Each structure stands twice: as C-alpha cells, then as structure tokens.
Coordinates of C-alpha atoms in Angstrom, one line a residue:
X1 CA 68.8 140.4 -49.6
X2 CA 68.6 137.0 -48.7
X3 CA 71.5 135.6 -50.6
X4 CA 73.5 138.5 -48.7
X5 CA 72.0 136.9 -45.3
X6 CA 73.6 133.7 -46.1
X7 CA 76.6 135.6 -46.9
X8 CA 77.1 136.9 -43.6
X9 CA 75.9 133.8 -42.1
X10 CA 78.2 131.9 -43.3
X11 CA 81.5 133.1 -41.4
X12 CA 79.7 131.8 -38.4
X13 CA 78.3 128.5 -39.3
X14 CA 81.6 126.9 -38.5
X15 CA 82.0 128.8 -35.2
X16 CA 78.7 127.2 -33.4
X17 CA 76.5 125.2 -35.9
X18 CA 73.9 124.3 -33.0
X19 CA 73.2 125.7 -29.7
X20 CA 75.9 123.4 -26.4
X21 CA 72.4 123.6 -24.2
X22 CA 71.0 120.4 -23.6
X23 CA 67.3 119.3 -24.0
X24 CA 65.6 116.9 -21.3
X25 CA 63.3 114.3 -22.9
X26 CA 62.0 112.0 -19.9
X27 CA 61.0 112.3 -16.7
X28 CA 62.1 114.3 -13.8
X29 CA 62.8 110.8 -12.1
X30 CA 64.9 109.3 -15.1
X31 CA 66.3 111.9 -17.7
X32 CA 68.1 111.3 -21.3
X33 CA 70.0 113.8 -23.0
X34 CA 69.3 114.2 -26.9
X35 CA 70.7 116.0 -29.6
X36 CA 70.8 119.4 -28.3
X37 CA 67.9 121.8 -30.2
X38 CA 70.3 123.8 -33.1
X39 CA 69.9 127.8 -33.7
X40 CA 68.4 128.6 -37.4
X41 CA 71.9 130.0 -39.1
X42 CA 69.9 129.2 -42.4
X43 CA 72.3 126.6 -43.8
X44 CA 72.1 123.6 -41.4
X45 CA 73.4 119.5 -41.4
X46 CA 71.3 117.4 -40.0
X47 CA 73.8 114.2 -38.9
X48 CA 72.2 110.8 -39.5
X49 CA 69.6 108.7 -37.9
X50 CA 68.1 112.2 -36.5
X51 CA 65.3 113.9 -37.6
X52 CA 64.7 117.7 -37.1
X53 CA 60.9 119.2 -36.4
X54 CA 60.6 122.6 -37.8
X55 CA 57.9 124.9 -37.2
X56 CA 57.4 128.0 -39.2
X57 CA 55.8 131.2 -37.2
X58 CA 54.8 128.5 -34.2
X59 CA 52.6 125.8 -36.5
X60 CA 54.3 122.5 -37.3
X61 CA 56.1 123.0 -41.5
X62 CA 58.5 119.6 -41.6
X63 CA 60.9 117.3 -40.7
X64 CA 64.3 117.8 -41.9
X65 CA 66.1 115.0 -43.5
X66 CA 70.0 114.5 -42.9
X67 CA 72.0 116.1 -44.9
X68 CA 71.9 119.9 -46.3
X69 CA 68.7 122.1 -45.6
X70 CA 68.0 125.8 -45.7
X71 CA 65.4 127.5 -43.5
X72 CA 64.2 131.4 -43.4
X73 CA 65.7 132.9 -40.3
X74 CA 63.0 134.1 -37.9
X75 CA 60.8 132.4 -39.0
X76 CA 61.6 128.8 -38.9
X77 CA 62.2 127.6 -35.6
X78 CA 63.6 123.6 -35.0
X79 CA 61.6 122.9 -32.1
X80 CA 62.2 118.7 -31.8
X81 CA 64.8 117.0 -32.4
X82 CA 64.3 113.3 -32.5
X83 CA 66.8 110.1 -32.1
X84 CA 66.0 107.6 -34.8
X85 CA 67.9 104.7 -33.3
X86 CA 67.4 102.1 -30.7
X87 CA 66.7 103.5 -27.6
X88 CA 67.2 101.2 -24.4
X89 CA 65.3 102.1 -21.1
X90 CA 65.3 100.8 -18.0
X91 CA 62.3 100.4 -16.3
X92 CA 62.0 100.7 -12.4
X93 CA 61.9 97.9 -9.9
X94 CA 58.3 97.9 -8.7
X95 CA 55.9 95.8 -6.9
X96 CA 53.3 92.7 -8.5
X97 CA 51.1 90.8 -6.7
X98 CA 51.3 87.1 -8.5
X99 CA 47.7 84.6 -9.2
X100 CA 48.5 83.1 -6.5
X101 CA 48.9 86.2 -3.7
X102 CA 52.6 86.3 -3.9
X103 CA 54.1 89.7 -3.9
X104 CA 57.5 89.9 -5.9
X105 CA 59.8 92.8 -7.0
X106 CA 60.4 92.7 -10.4
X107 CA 62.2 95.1 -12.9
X108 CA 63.2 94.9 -16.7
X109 CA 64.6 96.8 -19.6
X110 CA 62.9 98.3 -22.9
X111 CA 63.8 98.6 -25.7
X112 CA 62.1 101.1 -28.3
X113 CA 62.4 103.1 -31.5
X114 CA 60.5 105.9 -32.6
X115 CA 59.5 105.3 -36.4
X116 CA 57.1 108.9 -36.6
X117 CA 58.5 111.9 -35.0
X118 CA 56.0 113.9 -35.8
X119 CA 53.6 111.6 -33.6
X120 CA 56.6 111.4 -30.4
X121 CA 56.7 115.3 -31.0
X122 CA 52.9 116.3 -31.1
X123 CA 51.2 113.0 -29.7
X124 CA 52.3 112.6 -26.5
X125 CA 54.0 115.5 -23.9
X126 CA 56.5 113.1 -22.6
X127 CA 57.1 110.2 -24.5
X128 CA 59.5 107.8 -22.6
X129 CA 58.0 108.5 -19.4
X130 CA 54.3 107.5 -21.1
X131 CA 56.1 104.3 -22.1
X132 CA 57.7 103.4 -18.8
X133 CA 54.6 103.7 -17.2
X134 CA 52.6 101.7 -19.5
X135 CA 55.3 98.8 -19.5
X136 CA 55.1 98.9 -15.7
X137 CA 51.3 99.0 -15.5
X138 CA 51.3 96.2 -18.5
X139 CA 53.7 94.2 -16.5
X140 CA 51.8 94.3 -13.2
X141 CA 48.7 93.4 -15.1
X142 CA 50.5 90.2 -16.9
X143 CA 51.8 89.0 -13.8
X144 CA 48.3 89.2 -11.5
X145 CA 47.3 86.7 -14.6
X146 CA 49.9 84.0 -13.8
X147 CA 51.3 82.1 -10.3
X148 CA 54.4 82.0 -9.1
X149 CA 55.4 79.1 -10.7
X150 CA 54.5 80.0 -14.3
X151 CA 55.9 83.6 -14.1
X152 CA 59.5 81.1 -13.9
X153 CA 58.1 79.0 -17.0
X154 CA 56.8 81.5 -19.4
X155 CA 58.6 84.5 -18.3
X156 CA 59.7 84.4 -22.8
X157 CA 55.4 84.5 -23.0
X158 CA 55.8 87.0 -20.4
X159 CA 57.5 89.1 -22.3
X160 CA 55.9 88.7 -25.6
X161 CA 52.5 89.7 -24.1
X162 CA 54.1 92.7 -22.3
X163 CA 55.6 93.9 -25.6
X164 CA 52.2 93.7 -27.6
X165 CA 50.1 95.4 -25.5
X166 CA 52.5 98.5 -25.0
X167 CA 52.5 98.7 -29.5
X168 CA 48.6 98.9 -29.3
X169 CA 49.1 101.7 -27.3
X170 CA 51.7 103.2 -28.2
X171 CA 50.9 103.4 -31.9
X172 CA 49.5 106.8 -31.6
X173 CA 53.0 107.9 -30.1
X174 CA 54.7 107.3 -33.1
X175 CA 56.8 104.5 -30.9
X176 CA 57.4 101.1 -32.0
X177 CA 58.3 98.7 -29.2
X178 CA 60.9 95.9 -29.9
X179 CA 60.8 93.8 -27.2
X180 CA 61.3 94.2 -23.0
X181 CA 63.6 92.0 -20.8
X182 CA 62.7 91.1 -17.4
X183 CA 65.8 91.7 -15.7
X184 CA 65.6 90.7 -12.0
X185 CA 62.4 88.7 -9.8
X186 CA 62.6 89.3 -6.1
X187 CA 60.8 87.0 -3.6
X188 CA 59.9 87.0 -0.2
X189 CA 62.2 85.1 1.8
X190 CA 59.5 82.7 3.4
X191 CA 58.5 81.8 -0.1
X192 CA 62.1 81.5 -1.4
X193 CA 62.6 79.2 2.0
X194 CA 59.3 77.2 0.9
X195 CA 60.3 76.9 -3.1
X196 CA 63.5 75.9 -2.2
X197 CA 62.1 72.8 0.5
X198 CA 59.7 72.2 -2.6
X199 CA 62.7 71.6 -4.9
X200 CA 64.6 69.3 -2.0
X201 CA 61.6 67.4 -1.8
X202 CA 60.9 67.3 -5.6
X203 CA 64.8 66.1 -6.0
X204 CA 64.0 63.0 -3.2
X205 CA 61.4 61.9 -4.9
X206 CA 62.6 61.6 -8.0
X207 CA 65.6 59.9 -6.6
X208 CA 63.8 57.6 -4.2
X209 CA 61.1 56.5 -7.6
X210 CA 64.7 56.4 -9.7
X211 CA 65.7 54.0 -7.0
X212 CA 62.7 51.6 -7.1
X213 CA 62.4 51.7 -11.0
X214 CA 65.9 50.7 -11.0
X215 CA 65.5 47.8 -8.1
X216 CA 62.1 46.6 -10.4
X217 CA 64.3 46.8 -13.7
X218 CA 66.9 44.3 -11.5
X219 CA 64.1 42.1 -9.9
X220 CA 62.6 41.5 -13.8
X221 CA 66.5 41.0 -15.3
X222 CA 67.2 38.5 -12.7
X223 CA 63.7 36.5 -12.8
X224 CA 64.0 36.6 -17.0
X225 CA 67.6 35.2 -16.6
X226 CA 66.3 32.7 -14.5
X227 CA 63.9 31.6 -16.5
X228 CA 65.9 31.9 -19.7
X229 CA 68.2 29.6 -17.7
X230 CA 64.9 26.7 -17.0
X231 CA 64.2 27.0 -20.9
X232 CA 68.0 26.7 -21.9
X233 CA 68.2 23.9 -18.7
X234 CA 65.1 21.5 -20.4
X235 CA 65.8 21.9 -24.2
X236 CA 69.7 20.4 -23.3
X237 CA 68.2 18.2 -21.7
X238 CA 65.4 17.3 -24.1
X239 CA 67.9 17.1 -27.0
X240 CA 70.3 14.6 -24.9
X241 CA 67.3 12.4 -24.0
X242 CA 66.6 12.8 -27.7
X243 CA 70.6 12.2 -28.7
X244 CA 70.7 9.0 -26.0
X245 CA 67.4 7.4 -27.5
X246 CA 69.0 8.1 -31.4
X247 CA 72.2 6.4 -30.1
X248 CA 70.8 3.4 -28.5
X249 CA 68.5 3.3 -31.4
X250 CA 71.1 3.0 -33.7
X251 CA 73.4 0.9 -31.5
X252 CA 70.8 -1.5 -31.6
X253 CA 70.7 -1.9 -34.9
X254 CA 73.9 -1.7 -35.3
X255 CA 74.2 -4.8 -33.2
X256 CA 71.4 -6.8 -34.7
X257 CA 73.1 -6.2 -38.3
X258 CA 76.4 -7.5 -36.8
X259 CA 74.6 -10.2 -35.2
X260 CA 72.7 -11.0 -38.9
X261 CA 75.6 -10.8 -40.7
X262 CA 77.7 -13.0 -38.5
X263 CA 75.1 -15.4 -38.1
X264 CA 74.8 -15.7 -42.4
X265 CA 78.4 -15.9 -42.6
X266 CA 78.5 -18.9 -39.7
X267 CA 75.5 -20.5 -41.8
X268 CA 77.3 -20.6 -44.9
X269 CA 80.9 -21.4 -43.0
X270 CA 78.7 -24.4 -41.6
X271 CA 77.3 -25.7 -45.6
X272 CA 81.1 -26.0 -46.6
X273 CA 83.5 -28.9 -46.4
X274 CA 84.6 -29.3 -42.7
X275 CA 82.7 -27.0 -41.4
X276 CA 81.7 -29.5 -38.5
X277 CA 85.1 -29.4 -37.9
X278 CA 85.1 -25.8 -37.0
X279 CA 81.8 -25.4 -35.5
X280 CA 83.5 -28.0 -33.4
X281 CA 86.5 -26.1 -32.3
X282 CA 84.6 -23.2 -32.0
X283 CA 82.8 -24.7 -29.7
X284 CA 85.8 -25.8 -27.6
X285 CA 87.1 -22.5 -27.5
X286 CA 84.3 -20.9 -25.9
X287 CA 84.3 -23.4 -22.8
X288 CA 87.2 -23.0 -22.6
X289 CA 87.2 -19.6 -22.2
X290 CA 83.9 -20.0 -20.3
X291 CA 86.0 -21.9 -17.9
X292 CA 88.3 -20.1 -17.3
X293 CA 86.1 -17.3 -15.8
X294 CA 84.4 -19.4 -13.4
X295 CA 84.2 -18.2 -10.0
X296 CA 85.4 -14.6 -10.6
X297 CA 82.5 -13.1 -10.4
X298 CA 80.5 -15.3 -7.5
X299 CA 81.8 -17.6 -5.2
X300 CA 78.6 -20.4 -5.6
X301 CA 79.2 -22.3 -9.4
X302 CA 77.2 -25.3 -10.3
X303 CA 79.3 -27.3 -13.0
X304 CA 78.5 -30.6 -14.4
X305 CA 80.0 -34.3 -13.8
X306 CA 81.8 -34.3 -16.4
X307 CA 83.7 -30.6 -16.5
X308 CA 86.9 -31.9 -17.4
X309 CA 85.8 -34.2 -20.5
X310 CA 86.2 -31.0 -23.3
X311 CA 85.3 -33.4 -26.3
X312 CA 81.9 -34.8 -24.7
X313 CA 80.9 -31.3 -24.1
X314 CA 82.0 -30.7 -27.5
X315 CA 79.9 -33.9 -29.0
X316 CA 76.8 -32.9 -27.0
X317 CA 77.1 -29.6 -28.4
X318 CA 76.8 -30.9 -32.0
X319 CA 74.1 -33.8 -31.7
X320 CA 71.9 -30.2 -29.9
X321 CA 73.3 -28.2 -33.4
X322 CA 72.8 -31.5 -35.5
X323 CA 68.4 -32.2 -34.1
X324 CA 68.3 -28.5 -34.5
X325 CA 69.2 -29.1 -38.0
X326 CA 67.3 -32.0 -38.7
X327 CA 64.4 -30.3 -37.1
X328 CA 64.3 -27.2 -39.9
X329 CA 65.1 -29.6 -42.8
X330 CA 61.7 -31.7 -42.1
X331 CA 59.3 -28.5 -41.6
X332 CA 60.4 -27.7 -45.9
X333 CA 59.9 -31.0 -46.4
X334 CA 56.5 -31.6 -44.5
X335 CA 55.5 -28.3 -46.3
X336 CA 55.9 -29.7 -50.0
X337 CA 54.5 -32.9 -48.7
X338 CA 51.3 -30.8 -48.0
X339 CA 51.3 -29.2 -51.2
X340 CA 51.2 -32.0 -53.1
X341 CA 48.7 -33.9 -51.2
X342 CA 46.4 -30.9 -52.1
X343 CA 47.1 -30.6 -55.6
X344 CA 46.8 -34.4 -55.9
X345 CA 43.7 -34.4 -54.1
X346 CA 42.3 -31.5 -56.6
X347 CA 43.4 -33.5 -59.3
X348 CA 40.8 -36.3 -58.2
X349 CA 38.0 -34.2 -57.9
X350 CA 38.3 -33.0 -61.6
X351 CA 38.6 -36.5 -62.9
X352 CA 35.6 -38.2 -61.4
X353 CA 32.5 -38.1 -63.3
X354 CA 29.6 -36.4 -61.8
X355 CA 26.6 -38.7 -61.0
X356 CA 23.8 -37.9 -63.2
X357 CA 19.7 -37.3 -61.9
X358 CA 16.8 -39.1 -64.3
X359 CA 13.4 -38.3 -63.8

C-alpha cells in the first residue's frame, strides 16, 4: 500500500513540491521571510544550506539533510525550516548613556549563523528578535563602561566585547554570532559644537608648540654655526701663526747658512794670491754704492773730511781688516805659548830630586 501511495504521489510532486505560504521568523517590528514550511508529498528535496525539522505525531524525529528524503504521510509533519547561511540583521537605532553622562544614538548591524537548528527551533520562541535585543542591551551596557572619547578609540574593542557576550548567551540558541558593526554614533549638538572647539583648539596648539620647536631648532643651528665658525676662525688662525713662526724660523736659517757660507768662501778668497786686491775693490764698490744712496732717504747726512778720497777710505778699510787679522793670529799663538810653558813647567817638577828627612 505504501509503494502505491508514492505512486499516486508522484504525478503531483512536480506540480507544487512545498506549500507558496510564507513563514514569519522575527519580530512583529522587523520580519524575515524563510524558506516557506513544504507539505509532506512523501518524496521531498531539501535544497542546500537548509535544514528541515520534522516531527512525527507532534514530538520532534529529525532534521532532514539536503538532498532526497522520504517521510510517512500523516504522520510526519516539517514543522522548522532553518537557513544555514549568514544571516545579516540590522539592529535598531537606540539610546546609550556614555561614562561620562553623554547621551548618543547609536545603531549597528549583526551578523549571525545558526550552527544547531534543533536548539534555534526548540530553545528559543523567537530567535532573531532574542538576539536583537540582547545585542542592544549588550551594547548599551558596553558603552555606559566607556566615555565619549574612547567609544571613538576602541569602537573595534567595542565590538569585540559586544560580540562575546551575545555567544555566551546565545549558545543555548543554537546561534553563533560572527561579529556586529556599529554603523552610525549620533551626538548632541552642544557636545558635537564643544568636541569640535576641542579639536580647533587641539590643532592650535600643536601648531603654535610646532612653531616654537621649530624657532628653538633655528636659535640652536644658528648659535652652533656660530660657534663652529669661532672654532674654524682660531685654528686658521693658530695654524698661520704657526706657518709664519715655521717660515721665519726657516728664513732665518736660511739666512745665517747663506751668511756662513759666504763668509767661508770670502775667508778662503782672502788666503789666496791677490786676494787683498779684491777685498780691496770690494770694498770700493760698496762705498761707492753707499754713496750714491746718500740723502735719499733723510735730508741730515754726516760724511767725513775726506768723502771724495775713495782709496784712503779703501786703505783705512784694510789696516781695520789687517789688526783684525793680526789680532786672531796672536790669540793661537799665545795659546800654544801657554801650553808649552805648562808642559815645560811639569817637566821640572819630575826632574828635581825630592829632599830627603833623617832622624
């Protein structure tokens, strides 16, 4: 008999597979439209993502899988049928009193799947309504924790602390919570006015300390120049006193070599044959050159009686070389004289015989 009932059912399963009457699951305030609840026509496809409560003579018997099921007309009855994908619900604008006693208007979206539907079926009468209410309830309660100023910061925390406390509650729903979105914050206009002054004011201050970090930054560059410049200013300077000193040092030397050397070369000029003779006309040719510069640089000159005579001031310049010359040949000859006075004198003492003591 009951292959004969699928039989006859059969001719009809492609006219109407499920019943065209929708099924509310929500509030009176904000509805949904599921999968509409199917008639029993024994052989039934269940589509994907969507599970099927069955209940046999008015007690719960199972969930049917998609795909190809039988059930016993009469007596099996789908009574749920369940949406296994992400559901997305808006919650309602509502009213929170911040920490700090500000009142805002805040709304936000959830989002939710339901991973038992045996527990959204049996566990709860209403199951999206029971988790709008809690998210709004949880959210008032998370923002009377924070000020105004941190519900801006943290709203991410916001909504992390939100979404945990609507799982712990509603694990016993069968509903897993993904995460919630706050949407829109509303605030009074006096304290949008006053947040908005606070923000100017925040801005000028940060410009006017910009400002005079930026005018000490200039008064440190220009006073570290300026003494970079002293520092660079005294080492030039110690390193030309310190170049001058080296030059004159070795000009000076240079000099007193030349002077050395000419003076050996003029002594042994002097020791050769005629070299009298050339002292002599050197001397002439430096009076006369002498001379010649007379009053060009004063107007007073003293000159002697005899300025005209060139060879007695040439003569009197040779007896002066001549007793000069005399005068260093008799100190090496005094010196040996000495010397052998002493060593004759030693000689003496050695010679003579002692005088002898007798008792």
């Amino acid at each position: 008999m009951l292959r004969t009932a699928v039989w006859r059912a059969g001719g009809g399963l492609l006219k109407h597979t499920r019943q065209t009457l929708p099924v509310l699951w929500g509030s009176r305030a904000q509805q949904r439209w599921a999968s509409s609840l199917p008639m029993n026509t024994v052989i039934l496809f269940v589509p994907q993502q969507e599970a099927w409560v069955v209940e046999r003579m008015g007690r719960f018997h199972r969930i049917l899988e998609p795909g190809l099921n039988f059930l016993i007309p009469i007596l099996d009855r789908i009574r749920y049928v369940q949406s296994l994908k992400e559901i997305v619900i808006d919650v309602p604008e509502q009213s929170a009193v911040s920490l700090d006693n500000v009142t805002l208007q805040i709304d936000g979206v959830l989002y939710l799947r339901i991973l038992d539907p045996f527990k959204a079926s049996y566990g709860v009468e209403d199951p999206e309504y029971a988790v709008t209410q809690l998210a709004q309830t949880t959210m008032r309660s998370e923002l009377g924790k924070l000020t105004l100023d941190k519900v801006f910061r943290e709203r991410e925390s916001l909504n992390s602390n939100i979404v945990h406390s609507i799982n712990q509650a509603a694990d016993d729903w069968g509903i897993r919570c993904l995460r919630y979105e706050i949407k829109d914050i509303h605030v009074p206009p006096r304290v949008k006015e006053s947040m908005q002054m606070q923000v100017e004011a925040e801005r000028r201050k940060r410009a006017t300390v910009l400002e005079s970090e930026g005018t000490r930054e200039a008064d440190i560059n220009v006073a570290e120049g300026r003494k970079q410049a002293q520092i660079l200013a005294s080492e030039a300077q110690k390193a030309e006193q310190i170049n001058k000193a080296a030059g004159e040092a070795n000009a000076v030397l240079a000099k007193a070599e030349a002077k050395a050397k000419a003076i050996r070369l003029l002594s042994a000029a002097l020791t050769l044959q005629n070299g009298d003779a050339a002292a002599s006309l050197s001397v002439a040719e430096q009076y006369v050159s002498a001379f010649s510069n007379l009053a060009k640089e004063s107007n007073t000159i003293i000159l002697p009686s005899s300025t005209g005579d060139v060879s007695s001031m040439v003569t009197q310049a040779m007896a002066i070389y001549g007793s000069l010359a005399k005068t260093q040949s008799q100190k090496p000859a005094e010196s040996s004289a000495a010397v052998t006075e002493d060593a004759q004198g030693e000689e003496r003492a050695v010679t003579e015989p002692q005088p002898t003591s007798s008792l």
